[in-house]
Coordinates of C-alpha atoms in Angstrom, one line a residue:
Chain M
X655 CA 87.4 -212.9 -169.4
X656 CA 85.7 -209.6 -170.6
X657 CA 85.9 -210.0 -174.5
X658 CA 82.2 -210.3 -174.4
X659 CA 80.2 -208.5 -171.6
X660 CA 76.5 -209.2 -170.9
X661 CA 74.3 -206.8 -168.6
X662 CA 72.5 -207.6 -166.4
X663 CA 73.6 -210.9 -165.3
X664 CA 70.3 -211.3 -163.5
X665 CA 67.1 -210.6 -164.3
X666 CA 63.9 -210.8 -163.1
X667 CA 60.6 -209.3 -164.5
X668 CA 56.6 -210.3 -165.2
X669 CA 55.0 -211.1 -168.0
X670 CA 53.4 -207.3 -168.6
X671 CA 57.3 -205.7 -168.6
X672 CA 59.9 -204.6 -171.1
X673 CA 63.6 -204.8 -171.0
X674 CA 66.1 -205.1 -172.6
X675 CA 69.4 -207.4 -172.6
X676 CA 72.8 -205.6 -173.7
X677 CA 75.8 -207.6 -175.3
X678 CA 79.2 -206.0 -175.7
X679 CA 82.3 -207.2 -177.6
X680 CA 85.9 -205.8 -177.4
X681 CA 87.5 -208.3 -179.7
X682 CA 87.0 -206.4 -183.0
X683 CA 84.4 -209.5 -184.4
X684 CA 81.8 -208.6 -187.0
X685 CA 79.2 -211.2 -186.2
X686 CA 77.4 -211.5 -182.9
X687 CA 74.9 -213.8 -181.7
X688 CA 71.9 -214.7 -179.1
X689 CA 71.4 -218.0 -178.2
X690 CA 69.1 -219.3 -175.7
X691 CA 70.2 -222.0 -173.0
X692 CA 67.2 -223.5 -171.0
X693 CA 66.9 -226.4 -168.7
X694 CA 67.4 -229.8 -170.3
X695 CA 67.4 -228.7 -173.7
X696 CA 70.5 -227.6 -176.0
X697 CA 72.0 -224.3 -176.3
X698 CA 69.0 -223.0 -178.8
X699 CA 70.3 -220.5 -181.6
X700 CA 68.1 -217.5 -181.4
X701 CA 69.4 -214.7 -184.1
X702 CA 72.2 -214.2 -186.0
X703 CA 74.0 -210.1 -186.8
X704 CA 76.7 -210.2 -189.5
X705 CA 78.1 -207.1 -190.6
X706 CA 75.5 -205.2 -188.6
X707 CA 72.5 -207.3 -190.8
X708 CA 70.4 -210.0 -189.1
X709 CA 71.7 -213.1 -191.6
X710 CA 69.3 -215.5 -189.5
X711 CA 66.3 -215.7 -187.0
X712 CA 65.8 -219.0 -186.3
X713 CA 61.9 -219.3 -185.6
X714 CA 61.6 -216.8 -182.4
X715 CA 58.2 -215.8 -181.2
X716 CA 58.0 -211.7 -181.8
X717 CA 58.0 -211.4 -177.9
X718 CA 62.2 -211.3 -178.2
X719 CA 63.3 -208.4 -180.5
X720 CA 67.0 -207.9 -181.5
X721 CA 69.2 -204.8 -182.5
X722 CA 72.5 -204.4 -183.5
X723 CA 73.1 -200.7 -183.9
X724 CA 76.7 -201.3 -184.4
X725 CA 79.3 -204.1 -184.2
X726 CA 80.0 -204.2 -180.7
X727 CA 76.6 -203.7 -179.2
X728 CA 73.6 -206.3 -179.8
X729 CA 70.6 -206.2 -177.9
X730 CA 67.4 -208.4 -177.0
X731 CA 64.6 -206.5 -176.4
X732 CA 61.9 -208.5 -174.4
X733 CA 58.3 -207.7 -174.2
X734 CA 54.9 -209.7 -172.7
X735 CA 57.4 -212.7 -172.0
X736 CA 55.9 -215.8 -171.1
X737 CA 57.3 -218.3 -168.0
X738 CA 58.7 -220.8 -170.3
X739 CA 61.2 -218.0 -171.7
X740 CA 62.9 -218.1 -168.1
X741 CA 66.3 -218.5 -169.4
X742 CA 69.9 -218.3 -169.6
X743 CA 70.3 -216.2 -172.7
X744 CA 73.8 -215.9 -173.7
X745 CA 75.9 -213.6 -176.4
X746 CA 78.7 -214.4 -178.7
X747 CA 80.6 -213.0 -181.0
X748 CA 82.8 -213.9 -184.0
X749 CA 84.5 -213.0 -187.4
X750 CA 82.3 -213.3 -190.5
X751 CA 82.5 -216.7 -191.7
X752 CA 82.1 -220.6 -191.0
X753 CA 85.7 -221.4 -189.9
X754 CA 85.4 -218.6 -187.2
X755 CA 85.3 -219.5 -183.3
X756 CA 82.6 -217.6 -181.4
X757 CA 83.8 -216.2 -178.3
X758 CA 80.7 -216.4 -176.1
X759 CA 79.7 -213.9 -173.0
X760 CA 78.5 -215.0 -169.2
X761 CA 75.2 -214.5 -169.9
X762 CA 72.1 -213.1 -168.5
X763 CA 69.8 -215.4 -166.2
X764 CA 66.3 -214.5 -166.6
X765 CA 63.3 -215.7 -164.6
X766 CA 60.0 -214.4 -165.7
X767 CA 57.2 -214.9 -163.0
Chain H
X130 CA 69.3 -230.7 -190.8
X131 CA 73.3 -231.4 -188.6
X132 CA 72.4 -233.2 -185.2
X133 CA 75.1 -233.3 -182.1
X134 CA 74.3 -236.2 -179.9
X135 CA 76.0 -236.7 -176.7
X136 CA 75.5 -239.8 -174.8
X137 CA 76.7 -239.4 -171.2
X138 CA 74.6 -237.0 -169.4
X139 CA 77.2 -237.4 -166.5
X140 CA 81.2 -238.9 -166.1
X141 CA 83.1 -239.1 -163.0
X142 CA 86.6 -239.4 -163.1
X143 CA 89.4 -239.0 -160.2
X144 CA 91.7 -236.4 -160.1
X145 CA 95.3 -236.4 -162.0
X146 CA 93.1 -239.6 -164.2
X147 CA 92.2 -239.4 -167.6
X148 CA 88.4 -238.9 -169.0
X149 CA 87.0 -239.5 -172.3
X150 CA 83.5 -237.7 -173.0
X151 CA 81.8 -239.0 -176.6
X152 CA 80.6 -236.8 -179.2
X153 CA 78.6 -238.1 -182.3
X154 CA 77.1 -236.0 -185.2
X155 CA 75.0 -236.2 -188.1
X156 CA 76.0 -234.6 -191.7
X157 CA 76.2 -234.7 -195.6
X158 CA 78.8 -232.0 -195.5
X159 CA 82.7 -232.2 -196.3
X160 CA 83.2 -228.9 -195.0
X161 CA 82.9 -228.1 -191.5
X162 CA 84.2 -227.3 -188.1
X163 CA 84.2 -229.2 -184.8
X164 CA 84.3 -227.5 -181.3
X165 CA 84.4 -228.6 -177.5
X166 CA 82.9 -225.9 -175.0
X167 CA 83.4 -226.1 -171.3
X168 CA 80.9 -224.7 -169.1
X169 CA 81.9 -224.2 -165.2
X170 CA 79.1 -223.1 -162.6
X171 CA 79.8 -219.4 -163.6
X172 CA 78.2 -220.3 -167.2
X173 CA 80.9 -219.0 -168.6
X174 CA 81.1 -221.0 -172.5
X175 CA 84.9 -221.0 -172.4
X176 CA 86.3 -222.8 -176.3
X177 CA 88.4 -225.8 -175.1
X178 CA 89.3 -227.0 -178.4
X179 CA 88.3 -227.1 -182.3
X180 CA 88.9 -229.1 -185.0
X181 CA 89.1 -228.6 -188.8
X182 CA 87.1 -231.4 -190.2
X183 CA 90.0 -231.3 -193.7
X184 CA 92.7 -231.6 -191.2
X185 CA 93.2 -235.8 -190.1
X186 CA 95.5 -234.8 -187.4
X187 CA 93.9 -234.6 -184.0
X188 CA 93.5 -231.3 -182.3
X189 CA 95.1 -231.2 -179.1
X190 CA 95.6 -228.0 -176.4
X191 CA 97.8 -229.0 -173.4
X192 CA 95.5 -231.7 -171.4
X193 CA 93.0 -231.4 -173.8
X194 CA 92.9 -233.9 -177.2
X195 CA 90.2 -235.1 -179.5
X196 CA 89.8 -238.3 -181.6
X197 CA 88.4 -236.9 -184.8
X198 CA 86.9 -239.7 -187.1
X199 CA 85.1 -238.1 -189.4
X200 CA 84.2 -241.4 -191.5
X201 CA 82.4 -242.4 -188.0
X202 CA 81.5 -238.8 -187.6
X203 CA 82.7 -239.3 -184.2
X204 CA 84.6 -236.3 -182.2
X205 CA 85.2 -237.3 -178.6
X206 CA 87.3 -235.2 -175.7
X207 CA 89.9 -236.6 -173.6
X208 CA 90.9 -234.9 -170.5
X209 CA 94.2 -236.1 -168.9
X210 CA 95.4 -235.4 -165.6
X211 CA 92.1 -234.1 -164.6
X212 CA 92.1 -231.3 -162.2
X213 CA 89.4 -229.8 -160.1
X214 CA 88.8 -226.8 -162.4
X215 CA 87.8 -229.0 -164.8
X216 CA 84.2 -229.8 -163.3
X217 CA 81.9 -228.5 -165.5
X218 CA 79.2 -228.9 -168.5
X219 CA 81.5 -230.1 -171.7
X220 CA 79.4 -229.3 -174.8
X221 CA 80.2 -230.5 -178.3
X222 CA 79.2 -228.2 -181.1
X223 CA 79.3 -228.3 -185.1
X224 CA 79.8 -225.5 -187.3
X225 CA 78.6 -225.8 -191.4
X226 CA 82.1 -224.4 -193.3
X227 CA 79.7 -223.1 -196.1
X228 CA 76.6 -222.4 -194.3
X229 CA 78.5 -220.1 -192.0
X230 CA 77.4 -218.7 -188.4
X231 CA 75.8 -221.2 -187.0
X232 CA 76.8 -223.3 -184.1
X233 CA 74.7 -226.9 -183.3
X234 CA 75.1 -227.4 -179.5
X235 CA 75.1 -231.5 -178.1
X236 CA 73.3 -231.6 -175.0
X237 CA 76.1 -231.7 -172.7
X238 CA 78.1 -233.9 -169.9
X239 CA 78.5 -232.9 -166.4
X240 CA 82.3 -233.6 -165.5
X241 CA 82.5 -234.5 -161.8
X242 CA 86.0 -234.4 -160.7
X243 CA 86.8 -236.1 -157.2
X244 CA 89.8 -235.0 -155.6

């Protein structure tokens, strides 16, 4: 499946670094998504891009920054992360609009130490 | 706010058997959109199946069905003939039809298929 392309896959940094997480789409969609799977807890909505314009940032601490410079490229900037964001952060993508299926990417497992 | 409850952290079922994983949700909308997500150890989120909450007629792709009772609010998964590949996370996840993007995640079954 590469309709939705994550990089890295891995990723391990401290608390003090920056990097960033890259999303790619190749299936024409106009809304993409980061969502945030951690142990034992439900696949956590993070933010929401549609047409380019974050529609939605659903209570994220300012450590995780997102940009969507276009509609095939979303990104997750992370700064001064703390342990308890050690993560699976995963990427989606969709058409605008509520019927639409999100089409989701392999995601990128984090550890921050 | 919508709620997706699963209630089996876990099923087992034998291969080439049949496997029904519940689904329940909360809602005061009319309009919305139901969806099964299978996650294998690659964490892949691959869409099994979705459902049309307007629609009365269950959704069903090849081994994959749903009972859809929306008065219950009720959306389970069967999965017949199980096969090996089918070991994985199974989550179920609401979508508002007027409220748009976003998807509400259950918190998963593991599917343990024994051959």
């Amino acid at each position: 499946e590469t309709g939705v392309t994550q990089t890295p896959r891995h990723l391990v940094m401290g608390m003090t670094n920056k990097k960033s997480l890259k999303c790619e789409q190749h299936l024409g969609h106009n809304a993409m998504y980061w969502y945030k799977q951690s142990a034992k807890k439900p696949l956590e909505l993070m933010f929401v891009y549609s047409l380019e314009e974050r529609v939605e940032n659903n209570s994220v601490p300012s450590r995780f920054s997102p940009e969507c410079p276009n509609s095939s490229h979303l990104f997750l900037h992370l700064h001064t992360l703390q342990p308890e964001d050690s993560a699976l952060y995963l990427c989606a993508s969709s058409h605008q609009g509520g019927r639409e299926t999100q089409y989701f990417g392999p995601g990128t497992r984090l550890l921050v130490l | 706010a919508q709620t997706v409850t699963q209630s089996q952290p876990e099923m087992s079922v034998q291969e080439a058997e049949t496997v029904t994983l519940s689904c329940t949700y909360d809602t005061s909308e009319s309009d919305y959109y139901l969806f099964w997500y299978k996650q294998p150890p690659s964490r892949q989120m691959i869409l099994v199946i979705r459902q049309e909450a307007y629609k009365q007629q269950n959704a069903t792709e090849n081994r994959f069905s749903v009972n859809f009772q929306k008065a219950a609010k009720s959306f389970s998964l069967k999965i017949s003939d199980s096969q090996l590949g089918d070991a994985a996370m199974y989550f179920c996840a609401y979508r508002s039809g007027a409220a748009g993007n976003k998807l509400t995640f259950g918190g998963g079954t593991r599917v343990l298929v024994k051959p």
